[in-house]
PDB file of C-alpha atoms in Angstrom:
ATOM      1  CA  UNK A   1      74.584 121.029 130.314  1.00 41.00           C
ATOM      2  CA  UNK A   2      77.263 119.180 128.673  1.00 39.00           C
ATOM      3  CA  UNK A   3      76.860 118.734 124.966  1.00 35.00           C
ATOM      4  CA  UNK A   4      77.420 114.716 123.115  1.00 40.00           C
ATOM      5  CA  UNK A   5      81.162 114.193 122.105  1.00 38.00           C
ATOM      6  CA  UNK A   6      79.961 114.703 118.056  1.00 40.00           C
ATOM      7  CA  UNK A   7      77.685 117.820 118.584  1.00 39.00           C
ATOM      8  CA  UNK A   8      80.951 119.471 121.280  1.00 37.00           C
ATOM      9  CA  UNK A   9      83.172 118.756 118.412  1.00 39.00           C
ATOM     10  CA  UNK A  10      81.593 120.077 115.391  1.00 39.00           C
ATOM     11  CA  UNK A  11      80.890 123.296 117.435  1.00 36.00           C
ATOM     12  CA  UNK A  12      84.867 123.170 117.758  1.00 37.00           C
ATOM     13  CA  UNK A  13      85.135 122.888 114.033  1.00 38.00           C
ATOM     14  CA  UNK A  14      82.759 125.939 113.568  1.00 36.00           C
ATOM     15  CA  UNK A  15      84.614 127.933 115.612  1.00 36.00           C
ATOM     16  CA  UNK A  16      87.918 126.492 114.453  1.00 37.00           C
ATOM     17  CA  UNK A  17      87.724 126.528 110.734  1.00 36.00           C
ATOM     18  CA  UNK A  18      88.028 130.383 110.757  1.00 38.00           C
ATOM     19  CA  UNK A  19      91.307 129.951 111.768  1.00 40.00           C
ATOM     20  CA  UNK A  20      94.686 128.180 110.311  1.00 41.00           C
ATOM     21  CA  UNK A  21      94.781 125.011 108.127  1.00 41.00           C
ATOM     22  CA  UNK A  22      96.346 122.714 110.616  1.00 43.00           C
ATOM     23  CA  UNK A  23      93.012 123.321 112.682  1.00 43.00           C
ATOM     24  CA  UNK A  24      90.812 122.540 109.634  1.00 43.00           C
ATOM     25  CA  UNK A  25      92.778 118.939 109.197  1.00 45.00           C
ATOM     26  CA  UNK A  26      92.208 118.138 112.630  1.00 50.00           C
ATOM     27  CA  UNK A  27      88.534 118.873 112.319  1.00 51.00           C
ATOM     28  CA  UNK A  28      88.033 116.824 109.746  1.00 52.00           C
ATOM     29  CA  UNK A  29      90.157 113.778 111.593  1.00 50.00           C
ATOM     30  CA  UNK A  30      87.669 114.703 114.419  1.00 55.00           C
ATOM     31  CA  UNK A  31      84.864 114.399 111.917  1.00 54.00           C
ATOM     32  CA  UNK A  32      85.833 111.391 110.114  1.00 50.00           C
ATOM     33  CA  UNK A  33      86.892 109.405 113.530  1.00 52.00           C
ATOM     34  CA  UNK A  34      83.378 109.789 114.897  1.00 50.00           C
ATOM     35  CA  UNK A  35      81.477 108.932 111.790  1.00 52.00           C
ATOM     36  CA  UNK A  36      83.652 106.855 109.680  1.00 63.00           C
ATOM     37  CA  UNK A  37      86.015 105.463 112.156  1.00 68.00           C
ATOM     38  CA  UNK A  38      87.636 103.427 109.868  1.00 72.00           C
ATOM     39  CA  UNK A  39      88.093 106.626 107.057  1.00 72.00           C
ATOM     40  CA  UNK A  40      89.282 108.906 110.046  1.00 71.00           C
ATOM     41  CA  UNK A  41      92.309 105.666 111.120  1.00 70.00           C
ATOM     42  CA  UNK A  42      93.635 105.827 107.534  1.00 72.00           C
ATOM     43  CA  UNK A  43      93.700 109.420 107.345  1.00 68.00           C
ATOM     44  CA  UNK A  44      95.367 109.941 110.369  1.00 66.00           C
ATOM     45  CA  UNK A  45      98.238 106.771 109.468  1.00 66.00           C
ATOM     46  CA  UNK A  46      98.296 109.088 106.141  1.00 62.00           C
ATOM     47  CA  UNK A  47      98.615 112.047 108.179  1.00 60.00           C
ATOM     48  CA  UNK A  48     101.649 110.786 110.216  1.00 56.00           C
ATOM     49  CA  UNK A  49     103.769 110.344 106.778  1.00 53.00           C
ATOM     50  CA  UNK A  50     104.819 106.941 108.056  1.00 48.00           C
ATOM     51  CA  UNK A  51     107.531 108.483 110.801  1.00 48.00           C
ATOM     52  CA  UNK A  52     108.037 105.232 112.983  1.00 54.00           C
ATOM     53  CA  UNK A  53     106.790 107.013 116.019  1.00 62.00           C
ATOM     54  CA  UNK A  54     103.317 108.036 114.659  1.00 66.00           C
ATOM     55  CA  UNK A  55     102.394 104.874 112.525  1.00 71.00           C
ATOM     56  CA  UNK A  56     102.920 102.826 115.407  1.00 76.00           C
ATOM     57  CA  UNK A  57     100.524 105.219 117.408  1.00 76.00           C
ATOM     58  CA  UNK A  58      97.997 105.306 115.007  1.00 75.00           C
ATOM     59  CA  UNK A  59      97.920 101.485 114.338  1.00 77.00           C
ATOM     60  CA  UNK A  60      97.938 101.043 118.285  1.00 80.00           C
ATOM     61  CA  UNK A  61      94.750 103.103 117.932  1.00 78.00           C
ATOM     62  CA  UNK A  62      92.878 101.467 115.399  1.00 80.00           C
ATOM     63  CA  UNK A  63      93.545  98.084 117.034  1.00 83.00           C
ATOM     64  CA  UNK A  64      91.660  99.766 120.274  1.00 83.00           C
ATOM     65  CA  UNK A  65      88.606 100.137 117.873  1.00 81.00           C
ATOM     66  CA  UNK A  66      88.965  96.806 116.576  1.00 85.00           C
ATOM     67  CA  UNK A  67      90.371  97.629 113.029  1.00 85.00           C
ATOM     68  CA  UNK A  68      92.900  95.552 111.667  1.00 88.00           C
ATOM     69  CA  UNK A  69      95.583  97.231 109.534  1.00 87.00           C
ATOM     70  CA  UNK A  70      95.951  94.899 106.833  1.00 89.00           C
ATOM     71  CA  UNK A  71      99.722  94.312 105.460  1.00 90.00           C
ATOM     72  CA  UNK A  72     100.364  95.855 101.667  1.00 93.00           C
ATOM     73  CA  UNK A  73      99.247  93.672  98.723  1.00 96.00           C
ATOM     74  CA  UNK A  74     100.547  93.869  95.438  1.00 96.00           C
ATOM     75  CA  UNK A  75      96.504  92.581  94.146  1.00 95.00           C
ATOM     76  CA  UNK A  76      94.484  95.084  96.648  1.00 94.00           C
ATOM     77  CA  UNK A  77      97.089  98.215  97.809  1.00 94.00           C
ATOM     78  CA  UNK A  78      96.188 101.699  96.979  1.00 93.00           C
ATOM     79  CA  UNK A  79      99.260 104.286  97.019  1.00 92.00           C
ATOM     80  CA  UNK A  80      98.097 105.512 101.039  1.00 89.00           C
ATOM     81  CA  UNK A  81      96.279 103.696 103.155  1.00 86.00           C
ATOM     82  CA  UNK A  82      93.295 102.698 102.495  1.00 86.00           C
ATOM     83  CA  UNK A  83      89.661 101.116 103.634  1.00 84.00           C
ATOM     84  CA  UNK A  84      89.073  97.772 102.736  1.00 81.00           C
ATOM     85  CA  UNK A  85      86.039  96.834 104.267  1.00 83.00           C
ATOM     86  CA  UNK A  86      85.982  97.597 108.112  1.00 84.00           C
ATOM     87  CA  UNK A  87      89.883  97.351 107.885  1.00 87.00           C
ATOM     88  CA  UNK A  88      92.526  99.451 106.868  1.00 86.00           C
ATOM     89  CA  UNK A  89      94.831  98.684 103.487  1.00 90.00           C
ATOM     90  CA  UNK A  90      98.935  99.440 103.809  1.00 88.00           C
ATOM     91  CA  UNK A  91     100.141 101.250 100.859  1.00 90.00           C
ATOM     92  CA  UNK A  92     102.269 100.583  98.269  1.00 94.00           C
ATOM     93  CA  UNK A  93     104.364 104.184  99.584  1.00 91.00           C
ATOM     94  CA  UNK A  94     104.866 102.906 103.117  1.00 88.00           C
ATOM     95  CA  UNK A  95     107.144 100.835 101.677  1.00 91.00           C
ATOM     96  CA  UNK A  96     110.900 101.284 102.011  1.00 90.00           C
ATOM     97  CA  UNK A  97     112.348 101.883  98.179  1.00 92.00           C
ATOM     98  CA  UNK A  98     109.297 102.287  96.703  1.00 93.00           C
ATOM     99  CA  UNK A  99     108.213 105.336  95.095  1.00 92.00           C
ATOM    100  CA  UNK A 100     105.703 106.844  93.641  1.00 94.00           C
ATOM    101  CA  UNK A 101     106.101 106.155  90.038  1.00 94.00           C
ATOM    102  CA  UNK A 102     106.618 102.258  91.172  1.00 95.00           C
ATOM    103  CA  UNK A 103     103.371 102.322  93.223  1.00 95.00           C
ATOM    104  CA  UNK A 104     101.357 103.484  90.312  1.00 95.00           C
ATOM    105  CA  UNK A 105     103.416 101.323  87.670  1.00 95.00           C
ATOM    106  CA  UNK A 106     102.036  98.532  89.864  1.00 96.00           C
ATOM    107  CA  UNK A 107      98.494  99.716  90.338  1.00 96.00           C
ATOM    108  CA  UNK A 108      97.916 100.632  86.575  1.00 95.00           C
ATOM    109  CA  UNK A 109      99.408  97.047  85.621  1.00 94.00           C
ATOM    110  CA  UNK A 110      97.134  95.166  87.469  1.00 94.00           C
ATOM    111  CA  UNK A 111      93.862  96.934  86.166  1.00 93.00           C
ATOM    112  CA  UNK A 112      93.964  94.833  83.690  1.00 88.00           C
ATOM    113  CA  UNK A 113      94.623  91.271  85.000  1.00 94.00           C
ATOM    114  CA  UNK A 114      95.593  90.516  88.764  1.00 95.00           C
ATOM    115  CA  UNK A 115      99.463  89.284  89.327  1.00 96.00           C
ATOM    116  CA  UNK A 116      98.665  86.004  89.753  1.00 96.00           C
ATOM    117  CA  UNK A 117     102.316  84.667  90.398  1.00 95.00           C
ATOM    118  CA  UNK A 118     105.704  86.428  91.412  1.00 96.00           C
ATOM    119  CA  UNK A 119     107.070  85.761  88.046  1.00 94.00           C
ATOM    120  CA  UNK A 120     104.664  87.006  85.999  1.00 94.00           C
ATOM    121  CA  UNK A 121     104.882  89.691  88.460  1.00 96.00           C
ATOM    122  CA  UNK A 122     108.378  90.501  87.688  1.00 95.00           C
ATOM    123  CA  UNK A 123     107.672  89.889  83.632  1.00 93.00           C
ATOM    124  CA  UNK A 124     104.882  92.687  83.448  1.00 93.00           C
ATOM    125  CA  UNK A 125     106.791  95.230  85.620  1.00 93.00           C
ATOM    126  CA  UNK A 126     110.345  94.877  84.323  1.00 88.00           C
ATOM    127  CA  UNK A 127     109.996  97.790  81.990  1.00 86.00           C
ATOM    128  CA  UNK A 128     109.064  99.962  85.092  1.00 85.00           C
ATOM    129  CA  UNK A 129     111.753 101.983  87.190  1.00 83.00           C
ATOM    130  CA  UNK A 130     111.512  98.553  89.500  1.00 89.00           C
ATOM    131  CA  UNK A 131     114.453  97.630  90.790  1.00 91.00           C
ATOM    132  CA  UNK A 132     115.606  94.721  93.214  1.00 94.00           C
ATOM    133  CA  UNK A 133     116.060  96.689  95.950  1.00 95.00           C
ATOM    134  CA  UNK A 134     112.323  97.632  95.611  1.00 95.00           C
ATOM    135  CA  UNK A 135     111.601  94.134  95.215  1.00 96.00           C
ATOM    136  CA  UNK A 136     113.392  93.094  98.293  1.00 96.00           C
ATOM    137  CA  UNK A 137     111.652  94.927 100.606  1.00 96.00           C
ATOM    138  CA  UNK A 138     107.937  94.744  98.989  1.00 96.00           C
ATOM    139  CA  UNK A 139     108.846  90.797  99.534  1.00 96.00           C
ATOM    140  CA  UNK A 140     110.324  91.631 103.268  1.00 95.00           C
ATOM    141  CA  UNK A 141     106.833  93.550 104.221  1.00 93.00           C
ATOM    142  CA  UNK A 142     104.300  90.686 102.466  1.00 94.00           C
ATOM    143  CA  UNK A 143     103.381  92.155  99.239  1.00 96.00           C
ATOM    144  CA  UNK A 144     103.823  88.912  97.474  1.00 96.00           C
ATOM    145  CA  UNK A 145     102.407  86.535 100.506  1.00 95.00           C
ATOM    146  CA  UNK A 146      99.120  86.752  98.512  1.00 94.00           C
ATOM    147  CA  UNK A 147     100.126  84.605  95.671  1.00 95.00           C
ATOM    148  CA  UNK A 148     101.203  81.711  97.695  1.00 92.00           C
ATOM    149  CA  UNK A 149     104.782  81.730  98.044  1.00 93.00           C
ATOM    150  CA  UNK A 150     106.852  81.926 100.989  1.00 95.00           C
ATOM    151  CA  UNK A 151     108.929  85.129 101.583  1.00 95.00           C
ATOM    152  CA  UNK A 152     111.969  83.067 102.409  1.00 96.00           C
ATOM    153  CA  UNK A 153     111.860  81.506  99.370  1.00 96.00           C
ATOM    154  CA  UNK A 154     111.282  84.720  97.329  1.00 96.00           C
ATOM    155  CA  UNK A 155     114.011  86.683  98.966  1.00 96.00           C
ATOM    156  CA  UNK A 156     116.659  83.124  97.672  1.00 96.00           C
ATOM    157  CA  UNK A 157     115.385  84.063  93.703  1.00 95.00           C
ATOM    158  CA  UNK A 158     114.019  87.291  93.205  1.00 96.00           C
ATOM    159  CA  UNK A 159     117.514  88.507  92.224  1.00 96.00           C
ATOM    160  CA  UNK A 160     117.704  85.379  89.572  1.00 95.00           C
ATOM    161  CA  UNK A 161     114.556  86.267  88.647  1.00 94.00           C
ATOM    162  CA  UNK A 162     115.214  89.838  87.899  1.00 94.00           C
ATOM    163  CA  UNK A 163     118.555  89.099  86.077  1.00 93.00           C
ATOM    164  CA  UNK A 164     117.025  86.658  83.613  1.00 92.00           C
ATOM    165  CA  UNK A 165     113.904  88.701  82.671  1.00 91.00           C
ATOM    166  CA  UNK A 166     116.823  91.638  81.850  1.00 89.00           C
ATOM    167  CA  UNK A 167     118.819  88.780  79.786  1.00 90.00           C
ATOM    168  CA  UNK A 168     115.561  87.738  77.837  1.00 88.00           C
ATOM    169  CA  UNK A 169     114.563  91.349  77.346  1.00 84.00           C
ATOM    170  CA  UNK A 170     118.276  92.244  76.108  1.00 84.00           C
ATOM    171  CA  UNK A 171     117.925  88.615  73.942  1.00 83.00           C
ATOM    172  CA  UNK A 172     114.829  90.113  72.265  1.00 76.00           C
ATOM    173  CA  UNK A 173     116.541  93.034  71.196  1.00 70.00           C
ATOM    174  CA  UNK A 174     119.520  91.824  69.846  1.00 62.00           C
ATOM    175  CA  UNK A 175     117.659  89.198  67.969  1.00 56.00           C
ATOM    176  CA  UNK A 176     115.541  91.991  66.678  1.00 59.00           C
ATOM    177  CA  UNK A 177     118.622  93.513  65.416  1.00 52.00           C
ATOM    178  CA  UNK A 178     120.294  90.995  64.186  1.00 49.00           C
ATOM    179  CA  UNK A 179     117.474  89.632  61.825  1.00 49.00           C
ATOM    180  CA  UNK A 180     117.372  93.569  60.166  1.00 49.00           C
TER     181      UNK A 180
END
């Protein structure tokens, strides 16, 4: 008698945890993509550490199942990929040029007020290690598409943007020491 896909594969995992590591992560893929089949998607698009090949395998797959992988927003993105309902989150660390200290400069901003536009955006983060090649590609992937501007037109003034928030920040300063 042949035993139901879940109960076959958490005998597997019985059997299999004695053994290595790598077998224990793909028991718990096996786990998670039987019971919480949107869970097991991201962890598996985690898993492939974004190398072109497997992301575009594992977002093939989750289309199968009828799970959209959402594109990264700078309001709702997580540093990995993450659930958002019955659909899967990009992260912020998928992105070209943007690293870790970035991603959570951006998530720890926005606890306390949503970016609501690109400039204030740009305003709150300039003291981060943000930089505009960071900010060119989180506006080529669609970070930004959630406050209502057009990517074109972000990619024609993000630089002027970026240069006058440094010029007011360096006009603070010297007006601070000037006036001492």
């Amino acid at each position: 008698m042949k035993l139901p896909l879940s109960n076959r594969l958490l005998a597997c995992c019985a059997f299999v945890r004695k053994g290595d590591r790598v077998a224990d992560v793909g028991c718990d893929h096996g786990y998670l993509g039987i019971h919480l089949l949107t869970e097991g998607i991201a962890k598996s698009i985690i898993a492939s550490d974004v190398a072109e090949g497997p992301l575009q395998s594992a977002m093939r797959n989750a289309a199968k199942f009828g799970v959209r992988v959402l594109p990264p927003d700078v309001n709702s993105s997580d540093e990995n990929f993450s659930t958002d309902g019955k659909d899967i989150r990009f992260g912020l660390l998928a992105i070209k040029n943007v690293g870790r200290p970035i991603a959570r400069a951006i998530i720890r901003e926005r606890e306390g007020a949503p970016f609501r536009s690109f400039d204030g955006f740009i305003s709150r983060m300039i003291n981060s290690d943000l930089n505009k090649r960071s900010v060119e590609y989180m506006i080529k992937c669609g970070v930004f598409d959630s406050l209502g501007v057009t990517r074109s037109s972000l990619m024609s003034c993000y630089e002027n943007i970026i240069d006058s928030e440094h010029e007011r920040l360096r006009n603070n300063i010297s007006g601070q020491m000037d006036f001492f």
